[in-house]
Coordinates of C-alpha atoms in Angstrom, one line a residue:
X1 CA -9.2 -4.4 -30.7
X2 CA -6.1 -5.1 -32.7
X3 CA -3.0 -6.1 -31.3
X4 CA 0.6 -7.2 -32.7
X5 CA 3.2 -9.5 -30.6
X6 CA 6.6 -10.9 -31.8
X7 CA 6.2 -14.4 -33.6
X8 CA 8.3 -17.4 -31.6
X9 CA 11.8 -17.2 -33.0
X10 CA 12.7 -20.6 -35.0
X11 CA 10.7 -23.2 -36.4
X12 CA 12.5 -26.0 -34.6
X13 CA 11.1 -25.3 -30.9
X14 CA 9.8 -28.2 -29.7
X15 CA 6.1 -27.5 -29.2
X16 CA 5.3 -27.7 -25.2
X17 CA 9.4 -26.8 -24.1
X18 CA 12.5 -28.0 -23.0
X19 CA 12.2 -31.9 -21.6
X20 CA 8.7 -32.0 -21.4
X21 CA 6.6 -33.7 -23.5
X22 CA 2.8 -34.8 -22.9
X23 CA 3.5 -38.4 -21.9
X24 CA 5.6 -37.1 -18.6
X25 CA 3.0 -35.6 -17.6
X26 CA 1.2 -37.1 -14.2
X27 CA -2.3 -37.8 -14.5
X28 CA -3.7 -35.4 -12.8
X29 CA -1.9 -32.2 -13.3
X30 CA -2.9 -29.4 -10.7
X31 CA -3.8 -25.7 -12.5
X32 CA -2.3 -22.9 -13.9
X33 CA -3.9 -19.5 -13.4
X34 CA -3.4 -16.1 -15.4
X35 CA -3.8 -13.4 -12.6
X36 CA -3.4 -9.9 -14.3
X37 CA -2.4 -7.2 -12.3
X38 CA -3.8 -3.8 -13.8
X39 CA -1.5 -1.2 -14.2
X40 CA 1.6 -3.1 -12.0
X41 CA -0.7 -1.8 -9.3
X42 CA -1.8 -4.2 -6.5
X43 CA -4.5 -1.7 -6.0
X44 CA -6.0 -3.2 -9.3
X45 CA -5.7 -6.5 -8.7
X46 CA -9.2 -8.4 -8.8
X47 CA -10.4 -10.4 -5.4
X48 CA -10.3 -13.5 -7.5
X49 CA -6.5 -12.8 -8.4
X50 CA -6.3 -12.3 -4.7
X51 CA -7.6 -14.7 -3.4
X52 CA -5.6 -17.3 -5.9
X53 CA -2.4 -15.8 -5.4
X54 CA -3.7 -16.6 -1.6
X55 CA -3.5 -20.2 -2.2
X56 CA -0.7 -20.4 -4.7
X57 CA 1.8 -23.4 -4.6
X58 CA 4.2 -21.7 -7.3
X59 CA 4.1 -18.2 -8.2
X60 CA 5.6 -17.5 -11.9
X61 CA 6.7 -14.1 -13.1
X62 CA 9.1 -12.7 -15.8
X63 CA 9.6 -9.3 -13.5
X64 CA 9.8 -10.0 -9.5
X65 CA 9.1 -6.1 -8.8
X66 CA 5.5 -7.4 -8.8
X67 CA 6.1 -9.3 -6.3
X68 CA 7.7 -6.4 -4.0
X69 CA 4.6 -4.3 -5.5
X70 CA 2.3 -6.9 -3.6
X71 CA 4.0 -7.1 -0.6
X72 CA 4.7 -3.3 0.1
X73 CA 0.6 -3.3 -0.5
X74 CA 0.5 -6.2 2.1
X75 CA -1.6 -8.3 -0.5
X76 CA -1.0 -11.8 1.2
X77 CA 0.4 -14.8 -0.6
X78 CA 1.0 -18.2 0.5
X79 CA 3.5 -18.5 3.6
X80 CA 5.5 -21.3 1.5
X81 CA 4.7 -20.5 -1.7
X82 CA 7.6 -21.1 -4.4
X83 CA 8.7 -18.1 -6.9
X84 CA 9.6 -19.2 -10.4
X85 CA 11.6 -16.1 -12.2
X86 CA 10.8 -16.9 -15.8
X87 CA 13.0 -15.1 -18.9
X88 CA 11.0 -13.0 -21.0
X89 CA 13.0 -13.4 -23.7
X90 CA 12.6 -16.9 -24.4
X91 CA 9.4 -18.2 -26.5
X92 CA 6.2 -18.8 -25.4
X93 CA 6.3 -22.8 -25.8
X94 CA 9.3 -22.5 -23.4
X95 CA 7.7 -20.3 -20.3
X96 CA 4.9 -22.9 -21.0
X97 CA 6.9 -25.4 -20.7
X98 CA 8.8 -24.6 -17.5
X99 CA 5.5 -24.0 -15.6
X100 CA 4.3 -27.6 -16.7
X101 CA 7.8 -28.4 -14.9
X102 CA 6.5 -26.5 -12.0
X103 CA 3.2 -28.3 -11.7
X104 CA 5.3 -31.8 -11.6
X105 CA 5.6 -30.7 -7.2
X106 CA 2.8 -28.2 -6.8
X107 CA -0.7 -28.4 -7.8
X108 CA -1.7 -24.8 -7.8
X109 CA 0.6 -22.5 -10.1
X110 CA -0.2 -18.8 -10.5
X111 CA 1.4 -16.7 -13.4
X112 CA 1.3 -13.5 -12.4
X113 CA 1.7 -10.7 -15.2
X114 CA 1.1 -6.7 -15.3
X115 CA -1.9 -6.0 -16.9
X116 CA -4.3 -8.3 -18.4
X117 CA -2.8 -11.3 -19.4
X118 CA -4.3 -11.5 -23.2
X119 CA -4.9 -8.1 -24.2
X120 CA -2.2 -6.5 -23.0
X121 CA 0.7 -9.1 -21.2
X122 CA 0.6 -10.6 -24.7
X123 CA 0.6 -14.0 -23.1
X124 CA -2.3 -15.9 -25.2
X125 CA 0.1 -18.2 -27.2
X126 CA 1.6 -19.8 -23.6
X127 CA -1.8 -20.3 -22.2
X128 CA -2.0 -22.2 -26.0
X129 CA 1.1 -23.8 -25.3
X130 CA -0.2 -24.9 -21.9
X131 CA -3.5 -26.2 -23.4
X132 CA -1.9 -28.0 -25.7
X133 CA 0.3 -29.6 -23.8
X134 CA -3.3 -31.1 -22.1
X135 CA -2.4 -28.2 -18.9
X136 CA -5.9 -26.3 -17.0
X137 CA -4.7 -23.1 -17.7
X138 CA -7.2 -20.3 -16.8
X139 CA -6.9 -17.3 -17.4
X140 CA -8.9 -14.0 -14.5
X141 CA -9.1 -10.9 -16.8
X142 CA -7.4 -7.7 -15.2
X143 CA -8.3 -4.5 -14.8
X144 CA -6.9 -2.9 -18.4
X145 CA -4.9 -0.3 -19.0
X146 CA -7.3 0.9 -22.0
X147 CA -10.2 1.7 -19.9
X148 CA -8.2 1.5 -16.2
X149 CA -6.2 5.4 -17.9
X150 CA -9.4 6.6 -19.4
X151 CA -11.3 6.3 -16.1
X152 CA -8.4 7.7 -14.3
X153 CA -7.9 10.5 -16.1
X154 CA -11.6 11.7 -16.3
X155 CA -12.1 10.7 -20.3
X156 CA -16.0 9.4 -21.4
X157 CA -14.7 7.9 -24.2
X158 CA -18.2 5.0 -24.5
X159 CA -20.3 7.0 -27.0
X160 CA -17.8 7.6 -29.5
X161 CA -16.3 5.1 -31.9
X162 CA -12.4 4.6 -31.3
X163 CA -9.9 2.2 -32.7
X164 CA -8.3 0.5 -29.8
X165 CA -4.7 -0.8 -30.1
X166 CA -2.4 -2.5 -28.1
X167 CA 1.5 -2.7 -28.8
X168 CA 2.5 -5.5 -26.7
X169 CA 5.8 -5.7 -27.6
X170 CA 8.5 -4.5 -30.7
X171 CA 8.8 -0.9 -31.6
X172 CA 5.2 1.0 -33.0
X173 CA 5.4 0.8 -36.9
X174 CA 2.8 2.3 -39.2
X175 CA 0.8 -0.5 -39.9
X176 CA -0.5 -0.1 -35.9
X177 CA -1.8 3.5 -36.3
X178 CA -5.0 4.1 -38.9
X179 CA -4.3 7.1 -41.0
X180 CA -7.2 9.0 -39.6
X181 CA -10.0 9.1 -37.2
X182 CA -9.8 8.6 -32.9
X183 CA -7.7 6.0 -31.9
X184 CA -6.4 5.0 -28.6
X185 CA -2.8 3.3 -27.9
X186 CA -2.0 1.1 -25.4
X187 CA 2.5 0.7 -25.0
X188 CA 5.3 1.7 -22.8
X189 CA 6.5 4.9 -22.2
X190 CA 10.0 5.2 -23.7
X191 CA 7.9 3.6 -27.5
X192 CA 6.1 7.2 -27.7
X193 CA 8.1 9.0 -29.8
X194 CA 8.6 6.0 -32.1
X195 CA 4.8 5.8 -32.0
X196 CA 4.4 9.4 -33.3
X197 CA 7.1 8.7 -35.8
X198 CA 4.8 6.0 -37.2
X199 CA 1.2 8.3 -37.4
X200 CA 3.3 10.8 -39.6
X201 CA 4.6 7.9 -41.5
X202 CA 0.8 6.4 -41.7
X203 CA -0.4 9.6 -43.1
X204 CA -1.9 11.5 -40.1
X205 CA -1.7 15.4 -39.6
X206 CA 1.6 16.6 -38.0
X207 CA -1.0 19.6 -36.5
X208 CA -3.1 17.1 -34.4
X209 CA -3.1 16.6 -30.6
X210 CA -2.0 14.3 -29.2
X211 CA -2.8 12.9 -25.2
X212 CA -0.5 10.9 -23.5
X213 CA -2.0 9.4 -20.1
X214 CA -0.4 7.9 -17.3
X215 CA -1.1 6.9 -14.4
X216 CA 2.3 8.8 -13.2
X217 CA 3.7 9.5 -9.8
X218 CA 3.5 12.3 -7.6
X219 CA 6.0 14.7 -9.2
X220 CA 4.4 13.9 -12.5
X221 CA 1.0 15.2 -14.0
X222 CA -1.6 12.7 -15.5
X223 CA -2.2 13.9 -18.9
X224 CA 0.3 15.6 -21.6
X225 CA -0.3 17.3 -24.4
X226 CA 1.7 17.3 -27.7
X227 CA 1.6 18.2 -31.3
X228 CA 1.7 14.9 -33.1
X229 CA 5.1 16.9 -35.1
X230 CA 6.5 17.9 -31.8
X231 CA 6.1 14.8 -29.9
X232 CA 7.7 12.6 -33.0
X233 CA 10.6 14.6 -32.6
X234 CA 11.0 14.7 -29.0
X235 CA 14.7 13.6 -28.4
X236 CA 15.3 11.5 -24.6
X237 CA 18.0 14.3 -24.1
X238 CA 15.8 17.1 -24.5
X239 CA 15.6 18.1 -20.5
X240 CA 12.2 20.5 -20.6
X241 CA 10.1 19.8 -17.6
X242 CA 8.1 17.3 -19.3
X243 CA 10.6 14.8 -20.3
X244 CA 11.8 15.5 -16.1
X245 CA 8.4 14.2 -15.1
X246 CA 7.5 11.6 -18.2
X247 CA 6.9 8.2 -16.5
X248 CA 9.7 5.4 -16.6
X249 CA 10.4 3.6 -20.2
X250 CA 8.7 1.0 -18.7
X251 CA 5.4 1.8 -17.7
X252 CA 2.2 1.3 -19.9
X253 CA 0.5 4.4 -21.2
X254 CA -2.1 5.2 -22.9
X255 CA -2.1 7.6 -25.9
X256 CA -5.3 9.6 -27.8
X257 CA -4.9 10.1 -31.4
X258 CA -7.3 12.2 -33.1
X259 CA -11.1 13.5 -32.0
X260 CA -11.3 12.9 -27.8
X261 CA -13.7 13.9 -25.0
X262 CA -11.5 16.7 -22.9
X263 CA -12.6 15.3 -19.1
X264 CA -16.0 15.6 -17.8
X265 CA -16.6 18.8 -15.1
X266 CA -17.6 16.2 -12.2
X267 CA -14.0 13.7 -13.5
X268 CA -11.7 16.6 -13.0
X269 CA -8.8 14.8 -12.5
X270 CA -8.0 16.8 -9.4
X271 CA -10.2 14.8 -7.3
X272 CA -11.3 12.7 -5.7
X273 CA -8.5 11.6 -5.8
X274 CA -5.4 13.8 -5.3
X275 CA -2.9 11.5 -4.1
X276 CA -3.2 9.2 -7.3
X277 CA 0.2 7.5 -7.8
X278 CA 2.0 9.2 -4.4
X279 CA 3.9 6.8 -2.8
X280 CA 4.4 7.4 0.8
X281 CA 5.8 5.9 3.7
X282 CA 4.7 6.2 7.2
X283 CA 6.9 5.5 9.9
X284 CA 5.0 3.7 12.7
X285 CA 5.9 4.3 17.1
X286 CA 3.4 2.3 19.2
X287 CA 0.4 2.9 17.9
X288 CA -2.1 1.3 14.9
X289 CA -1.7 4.0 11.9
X290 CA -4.9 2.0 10.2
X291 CA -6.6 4.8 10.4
X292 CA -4.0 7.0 8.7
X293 CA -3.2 4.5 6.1
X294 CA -6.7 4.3 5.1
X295 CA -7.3 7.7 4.7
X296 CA -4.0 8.1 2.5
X297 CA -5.5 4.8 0.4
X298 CA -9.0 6.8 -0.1
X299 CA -7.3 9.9 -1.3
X300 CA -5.6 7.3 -4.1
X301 CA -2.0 7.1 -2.3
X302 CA 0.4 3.9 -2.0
X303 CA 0.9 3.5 1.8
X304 CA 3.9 2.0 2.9
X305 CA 4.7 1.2 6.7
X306 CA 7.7 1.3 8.7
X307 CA 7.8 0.0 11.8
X308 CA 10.6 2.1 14.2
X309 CA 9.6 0.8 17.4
X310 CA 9.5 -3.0 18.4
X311 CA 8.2 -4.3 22.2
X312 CA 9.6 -6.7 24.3
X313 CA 8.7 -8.1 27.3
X314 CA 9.3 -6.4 30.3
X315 CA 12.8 -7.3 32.4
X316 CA 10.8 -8.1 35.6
X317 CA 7.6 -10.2 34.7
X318 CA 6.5 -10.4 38.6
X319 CA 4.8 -7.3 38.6
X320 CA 2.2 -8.1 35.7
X321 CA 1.6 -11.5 37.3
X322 CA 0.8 -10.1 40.6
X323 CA -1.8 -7.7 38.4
X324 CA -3.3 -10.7 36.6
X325 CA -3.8 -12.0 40.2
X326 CA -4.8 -9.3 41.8
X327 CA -7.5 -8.7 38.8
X328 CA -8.4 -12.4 39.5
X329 CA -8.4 -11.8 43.1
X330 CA -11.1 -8.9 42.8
X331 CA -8.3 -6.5 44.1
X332 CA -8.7 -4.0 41.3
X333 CA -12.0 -1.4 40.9
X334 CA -10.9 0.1 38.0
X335 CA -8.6 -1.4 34.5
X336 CA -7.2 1.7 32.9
X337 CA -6.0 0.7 29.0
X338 CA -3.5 4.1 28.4
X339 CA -2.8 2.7 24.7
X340 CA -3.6 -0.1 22.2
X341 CA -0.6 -1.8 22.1
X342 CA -1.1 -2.5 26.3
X343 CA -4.7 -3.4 25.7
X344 CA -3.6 -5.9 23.1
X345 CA -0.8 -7.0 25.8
X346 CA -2.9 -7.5 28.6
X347 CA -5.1 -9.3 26.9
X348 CA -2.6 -11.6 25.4
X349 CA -1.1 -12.2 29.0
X350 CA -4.8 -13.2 30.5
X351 CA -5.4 -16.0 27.7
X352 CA -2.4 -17.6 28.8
X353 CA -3.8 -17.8 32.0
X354 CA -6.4 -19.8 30.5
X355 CA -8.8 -16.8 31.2
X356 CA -11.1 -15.1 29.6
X357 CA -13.1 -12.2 29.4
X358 CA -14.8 -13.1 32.3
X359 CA -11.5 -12.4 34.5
X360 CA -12.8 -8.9 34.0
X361 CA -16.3 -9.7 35.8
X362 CA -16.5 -6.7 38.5
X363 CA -14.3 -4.6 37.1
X364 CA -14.6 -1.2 35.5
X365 CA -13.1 -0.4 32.3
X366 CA -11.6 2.5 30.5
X367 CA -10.5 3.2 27.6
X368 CA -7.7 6.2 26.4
X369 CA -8.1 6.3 23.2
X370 CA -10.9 4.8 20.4
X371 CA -9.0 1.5 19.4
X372 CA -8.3 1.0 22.8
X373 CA -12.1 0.9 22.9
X374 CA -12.5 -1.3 19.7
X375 CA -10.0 -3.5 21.1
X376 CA -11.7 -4.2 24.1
X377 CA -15.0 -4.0 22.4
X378 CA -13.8 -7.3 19.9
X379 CA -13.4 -9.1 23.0
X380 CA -16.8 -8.0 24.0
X381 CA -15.4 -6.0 27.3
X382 CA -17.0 -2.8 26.7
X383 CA -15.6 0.5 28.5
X384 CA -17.6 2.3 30.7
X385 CA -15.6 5.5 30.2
X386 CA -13.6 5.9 26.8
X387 CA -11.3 9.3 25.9
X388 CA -12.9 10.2 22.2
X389 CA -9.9 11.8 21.6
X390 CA -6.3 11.0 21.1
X391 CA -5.1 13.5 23.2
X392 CA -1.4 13.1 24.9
X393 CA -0.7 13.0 28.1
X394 CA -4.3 11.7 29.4
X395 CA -6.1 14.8 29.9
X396 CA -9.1 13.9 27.8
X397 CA -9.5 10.4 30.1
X398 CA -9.0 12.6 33.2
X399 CA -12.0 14.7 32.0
X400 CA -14.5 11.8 31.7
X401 CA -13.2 9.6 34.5
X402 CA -14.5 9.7 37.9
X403 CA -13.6 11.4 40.9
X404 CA -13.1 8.8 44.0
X405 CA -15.6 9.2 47.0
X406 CA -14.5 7.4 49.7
X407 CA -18.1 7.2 51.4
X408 CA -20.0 5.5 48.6
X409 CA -16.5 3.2 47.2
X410 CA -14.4 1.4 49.7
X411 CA -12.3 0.2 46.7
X412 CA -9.7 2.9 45.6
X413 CA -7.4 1.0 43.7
X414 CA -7.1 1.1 39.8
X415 CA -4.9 -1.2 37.7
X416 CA -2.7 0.8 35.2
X417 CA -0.9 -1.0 32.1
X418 CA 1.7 0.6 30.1
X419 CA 3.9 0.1 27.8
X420 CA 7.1 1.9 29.2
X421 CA 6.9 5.1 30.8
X422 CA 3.7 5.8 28.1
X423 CA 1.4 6.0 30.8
X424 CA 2.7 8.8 34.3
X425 CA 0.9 11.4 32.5
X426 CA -2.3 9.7 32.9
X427 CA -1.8 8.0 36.4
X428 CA -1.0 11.6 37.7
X429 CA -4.0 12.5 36.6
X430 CA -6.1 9.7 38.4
X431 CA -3.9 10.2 41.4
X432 CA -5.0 13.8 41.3
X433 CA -8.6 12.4 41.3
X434 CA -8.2 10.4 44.7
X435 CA -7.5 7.2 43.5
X436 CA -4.5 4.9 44.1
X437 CA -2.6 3.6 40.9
X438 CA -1.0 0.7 40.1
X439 CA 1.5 1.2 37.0
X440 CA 2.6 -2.0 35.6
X441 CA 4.9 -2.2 32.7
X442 CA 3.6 -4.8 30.7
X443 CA 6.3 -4.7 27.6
X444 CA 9.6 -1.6 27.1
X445 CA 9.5 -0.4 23.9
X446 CA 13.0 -0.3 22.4
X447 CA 14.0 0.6 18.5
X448 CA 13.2 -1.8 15.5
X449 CA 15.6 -3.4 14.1
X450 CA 16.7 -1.5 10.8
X451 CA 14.7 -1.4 7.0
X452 CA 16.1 -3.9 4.3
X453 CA 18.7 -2.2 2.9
X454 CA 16.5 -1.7 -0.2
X455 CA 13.9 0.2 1.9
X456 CA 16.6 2.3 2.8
X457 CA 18.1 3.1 -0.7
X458 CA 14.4 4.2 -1.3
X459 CA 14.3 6.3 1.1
X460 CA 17.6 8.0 0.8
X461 CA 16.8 8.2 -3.3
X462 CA 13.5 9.8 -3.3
X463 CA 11.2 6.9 -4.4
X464 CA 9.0 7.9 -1.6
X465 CA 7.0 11.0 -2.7
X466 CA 6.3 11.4 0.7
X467 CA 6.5 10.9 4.8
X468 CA 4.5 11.2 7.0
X469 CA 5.7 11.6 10.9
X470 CA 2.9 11.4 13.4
X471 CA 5.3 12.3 16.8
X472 CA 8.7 13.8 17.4
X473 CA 9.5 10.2 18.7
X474 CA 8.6 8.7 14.6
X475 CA 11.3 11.2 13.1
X476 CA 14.3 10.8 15.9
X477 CA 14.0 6.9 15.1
X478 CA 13.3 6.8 11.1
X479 CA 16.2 8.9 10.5
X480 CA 18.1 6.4 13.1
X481 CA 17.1 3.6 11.5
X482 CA 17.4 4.8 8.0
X483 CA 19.1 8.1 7.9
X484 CA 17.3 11.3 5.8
X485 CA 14.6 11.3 3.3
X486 CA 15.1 12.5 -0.2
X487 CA 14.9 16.4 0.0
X488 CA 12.7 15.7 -2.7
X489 CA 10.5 13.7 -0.2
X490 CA 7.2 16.0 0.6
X491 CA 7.7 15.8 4.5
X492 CA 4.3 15.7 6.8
X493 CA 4.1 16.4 10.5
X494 CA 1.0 15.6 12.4
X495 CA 1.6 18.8 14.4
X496 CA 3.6 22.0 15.4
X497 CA 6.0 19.8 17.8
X498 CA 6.8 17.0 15.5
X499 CA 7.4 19.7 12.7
X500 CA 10.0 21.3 15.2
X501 CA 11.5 17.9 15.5
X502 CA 11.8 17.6 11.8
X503 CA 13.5 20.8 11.6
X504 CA 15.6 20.1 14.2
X505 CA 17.2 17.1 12.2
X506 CA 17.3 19.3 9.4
X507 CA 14.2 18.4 7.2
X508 CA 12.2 20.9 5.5
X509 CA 8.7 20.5 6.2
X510 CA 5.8 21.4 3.6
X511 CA 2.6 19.8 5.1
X512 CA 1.4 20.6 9.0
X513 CA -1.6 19.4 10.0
X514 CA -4.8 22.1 10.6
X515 CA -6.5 19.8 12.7
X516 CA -4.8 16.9 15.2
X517 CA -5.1 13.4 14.8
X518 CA -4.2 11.2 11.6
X519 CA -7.6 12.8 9.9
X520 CA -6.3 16.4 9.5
X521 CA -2.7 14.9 8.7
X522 CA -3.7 12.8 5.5
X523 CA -6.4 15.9 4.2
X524 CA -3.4 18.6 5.1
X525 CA -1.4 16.3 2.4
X526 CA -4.4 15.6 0.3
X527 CA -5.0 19.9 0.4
X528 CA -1.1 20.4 -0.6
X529 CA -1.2 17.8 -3.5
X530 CA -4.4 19.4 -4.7
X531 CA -2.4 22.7 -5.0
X532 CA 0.9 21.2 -6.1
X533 CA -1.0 19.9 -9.3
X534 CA -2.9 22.9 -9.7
X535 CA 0.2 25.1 -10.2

């Protein structure tokens, strides 16, 4: 692999950075670790950058949008970790130099980079600088861009013999491009053209394809290709639809010169995964959308959630602590859990009691809803009835539960948590099977407090490439809370009603789930990507 980088400017840099020299060092240092993240994607980020990054005293980058990239992808780092912005125009010796600075409080220091941190972050004369300076610098290789596009976009490019190349940084000139034969060109985006301006200039055919890869976003395709001629004189005003959807200056792509394998039948780059690159945001009510977010992950999409709803406890707390003694007490025969969130409540409220799972000794159980189940089932209560469906208004609980007989039960009464009003539909139900209810409210929901006002900027500009609403209650309090997606937003509704609601509020709607439950909604936006790309 050959690779050029921009020599430190000036011969009179002092050799480790500003103030610092060996002898100020303390005797036992701490570390600094290289974590590459592939592709600016925390989906490529290896479990030993993760787990690093975890521990991290001081966190060191030249471009914080990393930092938002690892937090939108909930990728944890320390609670009190320290970020050090570093400028990425200043020498190596220098950046060295200020995270040797760094290490004078902290013993763990993490310098976080896109991509992997020799071969394409272009950092290997810092790490130098740092080992010179007597520093442990280690460096965790990244997932590349080189092979990380090439898998992505369906290429087997192992059994043939390609030049790779890697412009780290400076404008492409024809020394980086070999006059003939496959090659493959790791730079930014907006150094392209400049690129192809440099082939012609080494000699190569103005005739030949070329394949630019990207890992893109929604709106954008994968793959182009270009006539080495036409690409070297494709202007940044020229507005055809492939300058509209060419990725940001600043994002690394990958680009085929020469003899290349066209993808493999079973690589198509359709599948498997047709929400590569979407980012989408999923406003979150009461319930867990785990399920919904890992679907959207599988099918290659960026899941961001947005909580609309917040719970607080309830005005009156008598009535749950009569409950908790009245479950004591043996007064209850039945616990219905209607939802998650008053599973995880309830269960909350009995440990600071000092109880335990035991309070529940005597007692039947029932679940509304599978992570009601699995929630119970962690704290090893499990359910004798459970709804296997996530069916509103309790119907699917009312099918499986019990009718009361008064000759063969002398207990009739059945404890009912809720959160709000969530849970009439469902003691209407039991009522309507002889038994005698107890609702308690064990928290009110009320609306969340709103987004950062970056969230919302995203929103409103279109960096979301799509929502996804999974009840009319999710779209009345998103737009509240943050006003209208993008009409260039793909809007999802998990159903006829909440599409109603959308278009209520005036939202077009593309995607309506087939098939209820968070399942159908993610494949329904998986099926309309698929198409999307395919015309």
């Amino acid at each position: 692999m050959s690779q050029r980088r921009a020599s430190s400017p000036g011969s009179t840099m002092p050799p480790i950075g500003p103030d610092l020299h060996p002898d100020a060092r303390t005797s036992d240092p701490g570390t600094i670790t290289y974590v590459g993240m592939g592709l600016s994607d925390p989906a490529l980020l290896t479990l030993a950058g993760a787990r690093v990054l975890a521990l991290a005293d001081v966190v060191a980058v030249t471009n914080t949008g990393l930092l938002d990239a690892l937090r939108e992808a909930h990728v944890a780092l320390a609670p009190d970790a320290r970020v050090l912005t570093l400028d990425p125009e200043s020498p190596p010796p220098w950046r060295a130099g200020a995270l040797l600075q760094a290490m004078g409080t902290a013993r763990r220091v993490v310098r976080l980079c896109s991509g992997d941190p020799l071969t394409e972050a272009g950092l290997a004369p810092e790490v130098a600088a740092c080992h010179r300076a007597g520093a442990d610098a280690r460096v965790l290789p990244a997932v590349a861009a080189t092979t990380a596009l090439t898998a992505l976009a369906g290429l087997d490019v192992m059994p043939h013999s390609l030049r790779h190349i890697t412009v780290a940084d400076g404008p492409p000139v024809p020394s980086d491009v070999p006059p003939s034969g496959a090659a493959m060109v790791s730079l930014l985006a907006g150094a392209v053209p400049q690129l192809a301006q440099a082939a012609l200039a080494a000699g190569r055919d103005g005739g030949e394809s070329v394949l630019v890869m990207s890992a893109g976003r929604a709106s954008a395709p994968l793959t182009w290709t270009f006539a080495l001629r036409d690409l070297a004189r494709w202007d940044d005003t020229d507005a055809t639809p492939e300058r509209r959807s060419w990725p940001t200056p600043g994002t690394r792509v990958l680009v085929g010169l020469g003899e290349f394998v066209p993808p493999a039948p079973s690589f198509e780059r359709t599948t498997p995964q047709p929400l590569r690159g979407w980012q989408v945001l999923v406003p979150r009510t009461r319930e867990s959308c785990g399920s919904l977010v890992w679907r959207l992950t599988h099918y290659g999409a960026r899941p961001t959630t947005l909580d609309t709803l917040s719970l607080e406890p309830p005005r009156d707390p008598q009535p749950m602590n009569r409950a908790i003694r009245g479950l004591v007490d043996g007064r209850y025969r039945w616990v219905v859990f209607a939802s998650s969130a008053a599973t995880r409540l309830v269960l909350d409220t009995v440990a600071t009691y000092g109880l335990d799972a035991r309070a529940f000794s005597g007692v039947h159980l029932a679940a509304a809803s599978p992570l009601a189940h699995r929630i119970l089932a962690e704290h090893g209560l499990i359910p004798e009835v459970t709804s296997l469906q996530h069916a509103r208004g309790g119907g699917a609980l009312d099918d499986a539960f019990p009718e009361y007989d008064g000759q063969t039960d002398p207990m009739d009464r059945v404890l009912l948590p809720s959160v709000g009003h969530t849970a009439h539909a469902v003691a209407e139900g039991l009522r309507a099977l002889g038994w005698r209810v107890d609702e308690v409210v064990v928290a009110r929901t009320v609306r969340a407090a709103p987004p950062p006002v970056e969230t919302r900027a995203a929103i409103k500009a279109g960096h979301f490439d799509a929502v996804m609403f999974t009840s009319p209650a999710a779209v009345r309090n998103l737009l509240g809370l943050a006003g209208k997606p993008s009409p260039r937003t793909v809007v999802a509704a998990i159903g006829e009603a909440t599409a109603a609601e959308c278009r209520e509020h005036g939202l077009a709607v593309a995607v309506v789930a087939d098939q209820p439950g968070y399942r159908g909604l993610a494949d329904a936006l998986a099926s309309y990507a698929l198409e999307h790309r395919r015309r």
